[in-house]
CSV table of C-alpha atoms in Angstrom, one decimal:
chain,number,residue,atom,x,y,z
T,1,MET,CA,-11.1,27.8,13.0
T,2,LYS,CA,-11.9,24.7,11.2
T,3,TYR,CA,-14.1,24.9,8.2
T,4,LYS,CA,-17.5,22.3,8.2
T,5,CYS,CA,-17.1,20.1,5.2
T,6,ALA,CA,-19.6,17.8,3.4
T,7,ILE,CA,-19.1,15.4,0.1
T,8,ILE,CA,-21.9,14.8,-2.4
T,9,GLY,CA,-21.3,11.3,-4.2
T,10,LEU,CA,-19.4,8.8,-2.3
T,11,GLY,CA,-17.7,6.8,-5.3
T,12,ARG,CA,-14.7,6.4,-6.2
T,13,ILE,CA,-13.1,9.7,-5.9
T,14,GLY,CA,-15.5,10.9,-3.3
T,15,CYS,CA,-14.3,7.9,-0.9
T,16,GLY,CA,-13.5,4.6,-3.1
T,17,PHE,CA,-10.2,5.2,-4.1
T,18,ASP,CA,-8.6,5.2,-0.3
T,19,ASP,CA,-10.2,1.8,0.1
T,20,ASP,CA,-6.7,0.4,-0.7
T,21,ASN,CA,-4.8,0.1,2.4
T,22,LYS,CA,-1.5,-0.5,0.8
T,23,THR,CA,-0.6,3.2,0.4
T,24,PRO,CA,-0.3,5.8,2.9
T,25,LYS,CA,-1.3,8.3,0.5
T,26,ILE,CA,-4.7,9.7,0.0
T,27,HIS,CA,-6.5,9.9,-3.2
T,28,THR,CA,-10.1,11.1,-2.3
T,29,HIS,CA,-12.1,14.1,-1.4
T,30,ALA,CA,-12.8,12.3,2.0
T,31,GLY,CA,-9.2,11.6,2.8
T,32,ALA,CA,-8.2,15.3,2.1
T,33,TYR,CA,-10.7,16.6,4.4
T,34,THR,CA,-9.7,14.2,7.2
T,35,LYS,CA,-6.1,14.9,6.8
T,36,CYS,CA,-6.3,18.6,6.3
T,37,SER,CA,-5.8,20.6,9.8
T,38,LYS,CA,-8.1,23.2,8.8
T,39,THR,CA,-11.4,21.1,8.0
T,40,LYS,CA,-13.9,18.9,9.7
T,41,LEU,CA,-15.7,16.5,7.7
T,42,VAL,CA,-19.3,16.9,9.2
T,43,ALA,CA,-21.7,15.1,6.7
T,44,LEU,CA,-22.1,12.8,3.9
T,45,CYS,CA,-24.4,12.4,1.0
T,46,ASP,CA,-25.3,9.7,-1.7
T,47,ILE,CA,-28.5,8.0,-2.8
T,48,ASP,CA,-26.8,4.5,-2.2
T,49,LYS,CA,-27.6,3.5,1.5
T,50,LYS,CA,-24.7,1.0,1.4
T,51,LYS,CA,-22.1,3.5,0.6
T,52,LEU,CA,-23.6,5.8,3.2
T,53,LYS,CA,-23.1,3.2,5.8
T,54,LYS,CA,-19.7,2.1,4.8
T,55,TYR,CA,-18.0,5.5,5.0
T,56,SER,CA,-20.1,7.1,7.6
T,57,GLU,CA,-18.4,4.0,9.9
T,58,LYS,CA,-15.0,4.5,8.2
T,59,TYR,CA,-14.9,8.3,8.5
T,60,GLY,CA,-16.8,8.6,12.1
T,61,ILE,CA,-19.7,10.7,10.5
T,62,SER,CA,-22.8,10.5,12.4
T,63,LYS,CA,-24.8,12.9,9.5
T,64,LYS,CA,-25.8,11.0,6.4
T,65,TYR,CA,-28.1,12.2,3.9
T,66,GLN,CA,-29.7,10.2,0.7
T,67,ASN,CA,-30.7,13.9,-0.4
T,68,TYR,CA,-28.5,16.9,-0.8
T,69,HIS,CA,-31.4,19.4,-0.4
T,70,GLU,CA,-32.2,18.0,3.2
T,71,MET,CA,-28.6,18.0,4.1
T,72,PHE,CA,-28.3,21.6,3.0
T,73,LYS,CA,-31.5,22.3,5.3
T,74,GLN,CA,-30.1,20.5,8.2
T,75,GLU,CA,-26.4,21.2,8.1
T,76,ASN,CA,-24.3,24.8,8.4
T,77,ILE,CA,-21.8,23.8,5.7
T,78,ASP,CA,-18.9,25.9,4.4
T,79,ILE,CA,-17.1,23.9,1.8
T,80,ILE,CA,-18.7,21.1,-0.4
T,81,SER,CA,-17.1,18.5,-2.6
T,82,ILE,CA,-19.3,17.8,-5.4
T,83,CYS,CA,-18.4,14.0,-6.9
T,84,THR,CA,-21.7,13.2,-8.7
T,85,ASP,CA,-22.3,12.8,-12.3
T,86,ALA,CA,-21.4,15.9,-14.2
T,87,LYS,CA,-25.2,16.3,-15.5
T,88,SER,CA,-26.2,16.7,-11.6
T,89,HIS,CA,-23.6,19.1,-10.8
T,90,LEU,CA,-25.7,22.4,-12.0
T,91,PRO,CA,-28.8,21.6,-9.8
T,92,ILE,CA,-26.5,20.8,-6.8
T,93,VAL,CA,-24.7,24.2,-7.1
T,94,LYS,CA,-28.2,26.0,-7.4
T,95,ALA,CA,-29.2,24.4,-3.9
T,96,ALA,CA,-25.9,25.1,-2.4
T,97,VAL,CA,-25.8,28.7,-2.9
T,98,THR,CA,-28.8,29.1,-1.1
T,99,THR,CA,-27.3,28.2,2.2
T,100,GLY,CA,-24.2,30.7,2.6
T,101,ILE,CA,-21.6,28.1,1.7
T,102,LYS,CA,-18.2,29.5,1.1
T,103,GLY,CA,-16.5,27.1,-1.4
T,104,ILE,CA,-17.5,24.5,-3.8
T,105,PHE,CA,-14.9,21.8,-4.9
T,106,VAL,CA,-16.4,20.5,-8.1
T,107,GLU,CA,-15.3,17.2,-9.8
T,108,LYS,CA,-14.3,17.1,-13.5
T,109,PRO,CA,-15.5,17.3,-15.8
T,110,ILE,CA,-17.1,21.0,-14.3
T,111,SER,CA,-20.6,19.7,-16.2
T,112,ASP,CA,-21.7,17.8,-19.3
T,113,THR,CA,-22.6,21.0,-21.4
T,114,ASN,CA,-21.1,24.4,-22.1
T,115,SER,CA,-24.1,26.2,-21.2
T,116,ASP,CA,-24.4,24.7,-17.9
T,117,ALA,CA,-20.7,25.2,-17.0
T,118,LYS,CA,-21.6,28.8,-17.7
T,119,GLU,CA,-24.2,28.8,-15.5
T,120,ILE,CA,-22.1,27.2,-12.7
T,121,ILE,CA,-19.4,29.8,-13.0
T,122,LYS,CA,-22.2,32.8,-13.3
T,123,ILE,CA,-24.0,31.5,-10.2
T,124,CYS,CA,-20.6,31.2,-7.8
T,125,ASN,CA,-19.3,34.7,-9.2
T,126,LYS,CA,-22.7,36.2,-8.2
T,127,ASN,CA,-22.8,34.5,-4.8
T,128,ASN,CA,-18.9,35.2,-4.1
T,129,ILE,CA,-18.3,31.8,-3.8
T,130,ILE,CA,-15.0,30.2,-4.4
T,131,LEU,CA,-15.3,27.5,-7.3
T,132,GLN,CA,-12.6,25.2,-7.7
T,133,VAL,CA,-12.4,22.2,-10.4
T,134,ASP,CA,-10.5,19.1,-9.7
T,135,HIS,CA,-8.2,19.2,-12.5
T,136,GLN,CA,-5.5,17.9,-9.7
T,137,ARG,CA,-2.3,18.9,-11.9
T,138,ARG,CA,-2.8,22.4,-11.5
T,139,PHE,CA,-2.2,21.9,-7.5
T,140,SER,CA,1.1,20.4,-8.1
T,141,LYS,CA,4.3,22.5,-8.5
T,142,PHE,CA,5.6,19.6,-10.5
T,143,TYR,CA,3.8,20.7,-13.7
T,144,TYR,CA,4.9,24.2,-13.0
T,145,GLU,CA,8.7,23.3,-13.1
T,146,ILE,CA,8.0,21.3,-16.2
T,147,ARG,CA,6.7,24.4,-17.9
T,148,GLU,CA,9.6,26.3,-16.4
T,149,ASN,CA,12.1,24.5,-17.8
T,150,LEU,CA,10.0,24.3,-21.4
T,151,SER,CA,10.0,28.0,-21.1
T,152,LYS,CA,13.6,27.9,-20.6
T,153,GLU,CA,14.2,25.8,-24.1
T,154,LYS,CA,15.6,23.3,-21.6
T,155,ILE,CA,15.1,20.9,-24.4
T,156,GLY,CA,15.3,23.7,-27.3
T,157,GLU,CA,12.7,24.4,-29.9
T,158,ILE,CA,9.6,21.7,-29.7
T,159,GLN,CA,9.7,19.4,-32.6
T,160,SER,CA,7.0,17.1,-31.5
T,161,ILE,CA,4.4,16.5,-28.5
T,162,ASN,CA,2.9,13.0,-28.4
T,163,ILE,CA,0.3,12.1,-25.7
T,164,PHE,CA,-1.3,9.0,-24.6
T,165,TYR,CA,-4.5,8.7,-22.7
T,166,GLY,CA,-7.6,6.5,-22.3
T,167,SER,CA,-10.8,6.0,-20.4
T,168,GLY,CA,-12.7,8.4,-22.6
T,169,ILE,CA,-12.2,11.9,-23.8
T,170,ILE,CA,-14.4,13.2,-21.1
T,171,ASN,CA,-13.4,11.4,-18.4
T,172,THR,CA,-9.8,11.4,-18.7
T,173,GLY,CA,-9.3,13.8,-21.6
T,174,THR,CA,-10.6,16.8,-19.8
T,175,HIS,CA,-7.6,16.3,-17.4
T,176,LEU,CA,-5.4,16.1,-20.6
T,177,MET,CA,-6.9,19.6,-22.0
T,178,ASP,CA,-6.5,21.1,-19.0
T,179,LEU,CA,-2.6,19.9,-18.7
T,180,ILE,CA,-2.3,20.9,-22.1
T,181,ARG,CA,-3.5,24.6,-21.3
T,182,LEU,CA,-1.3,24.7,-18.2
T,183,LEU,CA,1.9,23.4,-20.0
T,184,PHE,CA,1.6,25.1,-23.7
T,185,GLY,CA,-1.0,28.0,-23.3
T,186,GLU,CA,-4.7,28.7,-24.5
T,187,ILE,CA,-6.2,25.6,-26.9
T,188,MET,CA,-7.2,27.6,-30.3
T,189,TRP,CA,-8.3,24.7,-32.4
T,190,VAL,CA,-9.0,20.4,-32.6
T,191,GLU,CA,-9.4,18.0,-35.2
T,192,GLY,CA,-10.7,14.8,-33.8
T,193,PHE,CA,-11.0,11.0,-35.2
T,194,LEU,CA,-12.9,8.2,-33.2
T,195,ASN,CA,-10.8,5.6,-32.1
T,196,GLU,CA,-13.3,2.7,-33.3
T,197,ASP,CA,-11.1,0.0,-31.8
T,198,LEU,CA,-12.1,1.0,-28.3
T,199,PRO,CA,-15.8,1.2,-26.5
T,200,SER,CA,-17.1,4.4,-26.7
T,201,GLU,CA,-21.0,4.2,-26.0
T,202,LYS,CA,-20.9,7.1,-23.4
T,203,ASP,CA,-17.5,8.4,-23.5
T,204,PRO,CA,-15.6,8.2,-26.8
T,205,ASN,CA,-12.1,7.8,-27.0
T,206,ILE,CA,-10.8,10.5,-29.6
T,207,ASP,CA,-7.4,10.6,-31.6
T,208,GLY,CA,-6.4,13.8,-33.2
T,209,LEU,CA,-4.7,17.3,-33.0
T,210,VAL,CA,-4.6,20.1,-30.3
T,211,GLY,CA,-3.3,23.3,-31.6
T,212,CYS,CA,-2.6,26.2,-29.0
T,213,LYS,CA,-2.4,30.0,-29.6
T,214,ASN,CA,1.5,29.8,-29.4
T,215,GLY,CA,1.6,27.8,-32.4
T,216,THR,CA,2.4,24.4,-30.4
T,217,ILE,CA,0.6,21.3,-32.0
T,218,CYS,CA,0.0,18.3,-29.6
T,219,ARG,CA,-0.9,14.8,-31.1
T,220,ILE,CA,-3.3,13.0,-28.7
T,221,LYS,CA,-3.3,9.0,-29.0
T,222,SER,CA,-6.1,6.9,-27.0
T,223,LEU,CA,-5.3,3.6,-25.7
T,224,ASP,CA,-6.9,0.6,-23.8
T,225,LEU,CA,-6.2,1.2,-20.4
T,226,ARG,CA,-7.7,-2.0,-19.3
T,227,LYS,CA,-4.8,-3.8,-20.7
T,228,PHE,CA,-1.8,-1.7,-18.7
T,229,ARG,CA,-1.6,2.2,-18.1
T,230,VAL,CA,0.0,4.4,-20.4
T,231,LEU,CA,-0.5,8.0,-19.6
T,232,GLU,CA,2.3,10.1,-21.0
T,233,PHE,CA,3.4,13.3,-22.6
T,234,ASP,CA,6.3,12.7,-24.9
T,235,ILE,CA,7.7,16.1,-25.7
T,236,ILE,CA,10.9,16.3,-28.1
T,237,GLY,CA,12.8,19.2,-28.7
T,238,THR,CA,15.9,20.0,-30.6
T,239,LYS,CA,18.2,19.9,-27.4
T,240,GLY,CA,16.7,16.9,-25.3
T,241,ARG,CA,13.2,15.4,-24.4
T,242,PHE,CA,10.7,15.1,-21.9
T,243,ARG,CA,8.7,12.0,-21.2
T,244,ILE,CA,6.4,12.8,-18.5
T,245,ASP,CA,3.9,10.3,-16.7
T,246,TRP,CA,0.8,12.2,-15.9
T,247,ALA,CA,-0.7,9.6,-14.0
T,248,ASP,CA,2.1,9.7,-11.1
T,249,SER,CA,3.5,12.9,-11.7
T,250,THR,CA,6.9,11.7,-12.6
T,251,ALA,CA,9.2,12.6,-15.4
T,252,LYS,CA,12.4,11.4,-17.3
T,253,TYR,CA,14.7,14.0,-18.9
T,254,TYR,CA,17.0,13.4,-21.5
T,255,SER,CA,19.7,15.9,-22.7
T,256,ILE,CA,22.4,16.0,-25.5
T,257,ASN,CA,25.2,13.8,-24.2
T,258,LYS,CA,27.8,13.6,-27.2
T,259,LYS,CA,28.4,13.0,-30.9
T,260,SER,CA,28.7,9.3,-31.6
T,261,GLY,CA,31.0,8.0,-34.1
T,262,LEU,CA,28.2,8.1,-36.6
T,263,VAL,CA,26.7,11.3,-37.7
T,264,TYR,CA,24.2,11.6,-35.0
T,265,THR,CA,24.0,13.2,-31.6
T,266,GLU,CA,23.0,11.1,-28.7
T,267,ILE,CA,20.9,12.0,-25.9
T,268,LYS,CA,21.2,10.7,-22.3
T,269,GLU,CA,18.8,10.4,-19.6
T,270,LYS,CA,19.4,13.1,-16.6
T,271,LYS,CA,18.6,13.4,-13.1
T,272,PHE,CA,15.1,15.3,-13.0
T,273,SER,CA,13.0,14.9,-9.6
T,274,ILE,CA,10.5,17.1,-7.8
T,275,LYS,CA,9.7,16.2,-4.5
T,276,GLU,CA,6.0,17.4,-3.1
T,277,ASN,CA,5.2,16.6,0.6
T,278,LYS,CA,1.3,16.6,-0.2
T,279,GLU,CA,-1.3,14.8,-2.2
T,280,HIS,CA,-2.8,16.9,-5.1
T,281,LEU,CA,-6.2,16.7,-3.7
T,282,LEU,CA,-5.1,18.1,-0.4
T,283,LEU,CA,-3.2,21.0,-2.0
T,284,GLY,CA,-6.2,22.0,-3.7
T,285,LEU,CA,-8.3,21.9,-0.7
T,286,GLU,CA,-5.6,24.3,1.1
T,287,ASN,CA,-5.8,26.4,-2.1
T,288,ILE,CA,-9.6,26.5,-1.8
T,289,ILE,CA,-9.2,27.8,2.1
T,290,THR,CA,-6.5,30.2,1.2
T,291,CYS,CA,-9.1,31.9,-1.6
T,292,ILE,CA,-11.7,32.0,0.9
T,293,GLN,CA,-9.6,33.9,3.5
T,294,LYS,CA,-7.8,36.1,1.0
T,295,LYS,CA,-10.7,36.3,-1.5
T,296,SER,CA,-8.3,35.3,-4.2
T,297,GLN,CA,-8.7,33.2,-7.3
T,298,PRO,CA,-8.2,29.3,-6.8
T,299,LEU,CA,-5.9,27.5,-9.4
T,300,CYS,CA,-8.2,25.6,-11.2
T,301,THR,CA,-11.2,28.1,-11.9
T,302,GLY,CA,-14.5,27.5,-13.1
T,303,TRP,CA,-13.4,29.2,-16.5
T,304,ASP,CA,-10.3,26.8,-16.5
T,305,GLY,CA,-12.7,23.9,-16.0
T,306,TYR,CA,-15.0,25.1,-18.9
T,307,ARG,CA,-12.2,25.4,-21.4
T,308,SER,CA,-11.2,22.1,-20.9
T,309,LEU,CA,-14.5,21.0,-21.4
T,310,ILE,CA,-15.3,22.7,-24.6
T,311,SER,CA,-12.0,21.4,-25.7
T,312,ALA,CA,-13.0,17.8,-25.2
T,313,LEU,CA,-16.4,18.6,-26.6
T,314,SER,CA,-15.2,20.1,-29.9
T,315,LEU,CA,-12.8,17.0,-30.3
T,316,ILE,CA,-16.0,14.8,-30.2
T,317,SER,CA,-17.9,17.4,-32.5
T,318,SER,CA,-15.0,17.2,-34.9
T,319,SER,CA,-14.7,13.4,-35.1
T,320,LYS,CA,-18.4,13.4,-36.2
T,321,HIS,CA,-17.2,15.3,-39.2
T,322,ASN,CA,-14.4,13.8,-40.5
T,323,GLY,CA,-12.0,15.4,-38.4
T,324,LYS,CA,-13.2,18.8,-39.6
T,325,ARG,CA,-11.0,21.6,-37.6
T,326,ILE,CA,-12.9,23.3,-35.1
T,327,MET,CA,-11.9,26.5,-33.5
T,328,LEU,CA,-12.5,27.5,-29.9
T,329,PRO,CA,-13.3,31.0,-28.7
T,330,ALA,CA,-10.5,33.2,-28.4
T,331,LYS,CA,-11.2,34.3,-24.8
């Protein structure tokens, strides 16, 4: 059996990132549906006629719509990807759940407000629909292996965590907040400061501190990614260090080598690699299918998306009050 699937929103993550033919890897929902043996992409939806024409021809899709209400009336769809602006997610979910849909793969952030995010979760729970948010690192064994190594104190007691990101605290920052939660546990408080050197009309770049339930504190610093890309976690312990590039999911690991002739102890880079045969989006799609079949919870639930959203929004709020510490709900 193949699940019938559709994509709403044919922008970069929907289809566009795979326009670069230099790499065989897939980086879009369309690519994942096409590559997955258990799914069939049957319909595309976007208000932009040019995108509809371009990607319907590229993927051989005859059913194309400018209105998702019309698409839901005409098509019998099992799984949809919502790749539109965050503020449109709730209306689309409301329309989708009336059609007997089984799974929703929604892009991050889950919504643009706390209340809408909660409503999306409530609607999907009520209608027994699998809701998965595309915080892609949740689907990768690489980050679970990093977490396992941290729990085994491979680098000893953590002394410092410095994180670099860019392109907005909502756009990139919600990914960042989710990864902090995955590696170090629930976020309990934040302190944020606006980076006035970077553009922030729609999505501000916030520097600050993020405190986790287990006492871990992460320092986040926003950078101008228009110059060059730096998306890194630098985790320094008492026995070693992890430098994680969370753009391409690679890491450098350093551990104590020997004492030098001075009073200092040296650390040396050691081999650390984890091979994954599938792209994150494809792994996420396969997880949705497993959850539909087994009626289980996805790797990145609606509540995961909600917690990451309120963490980012709280950083913005804190930055408007001179870095005032904002406590997040415990549950």
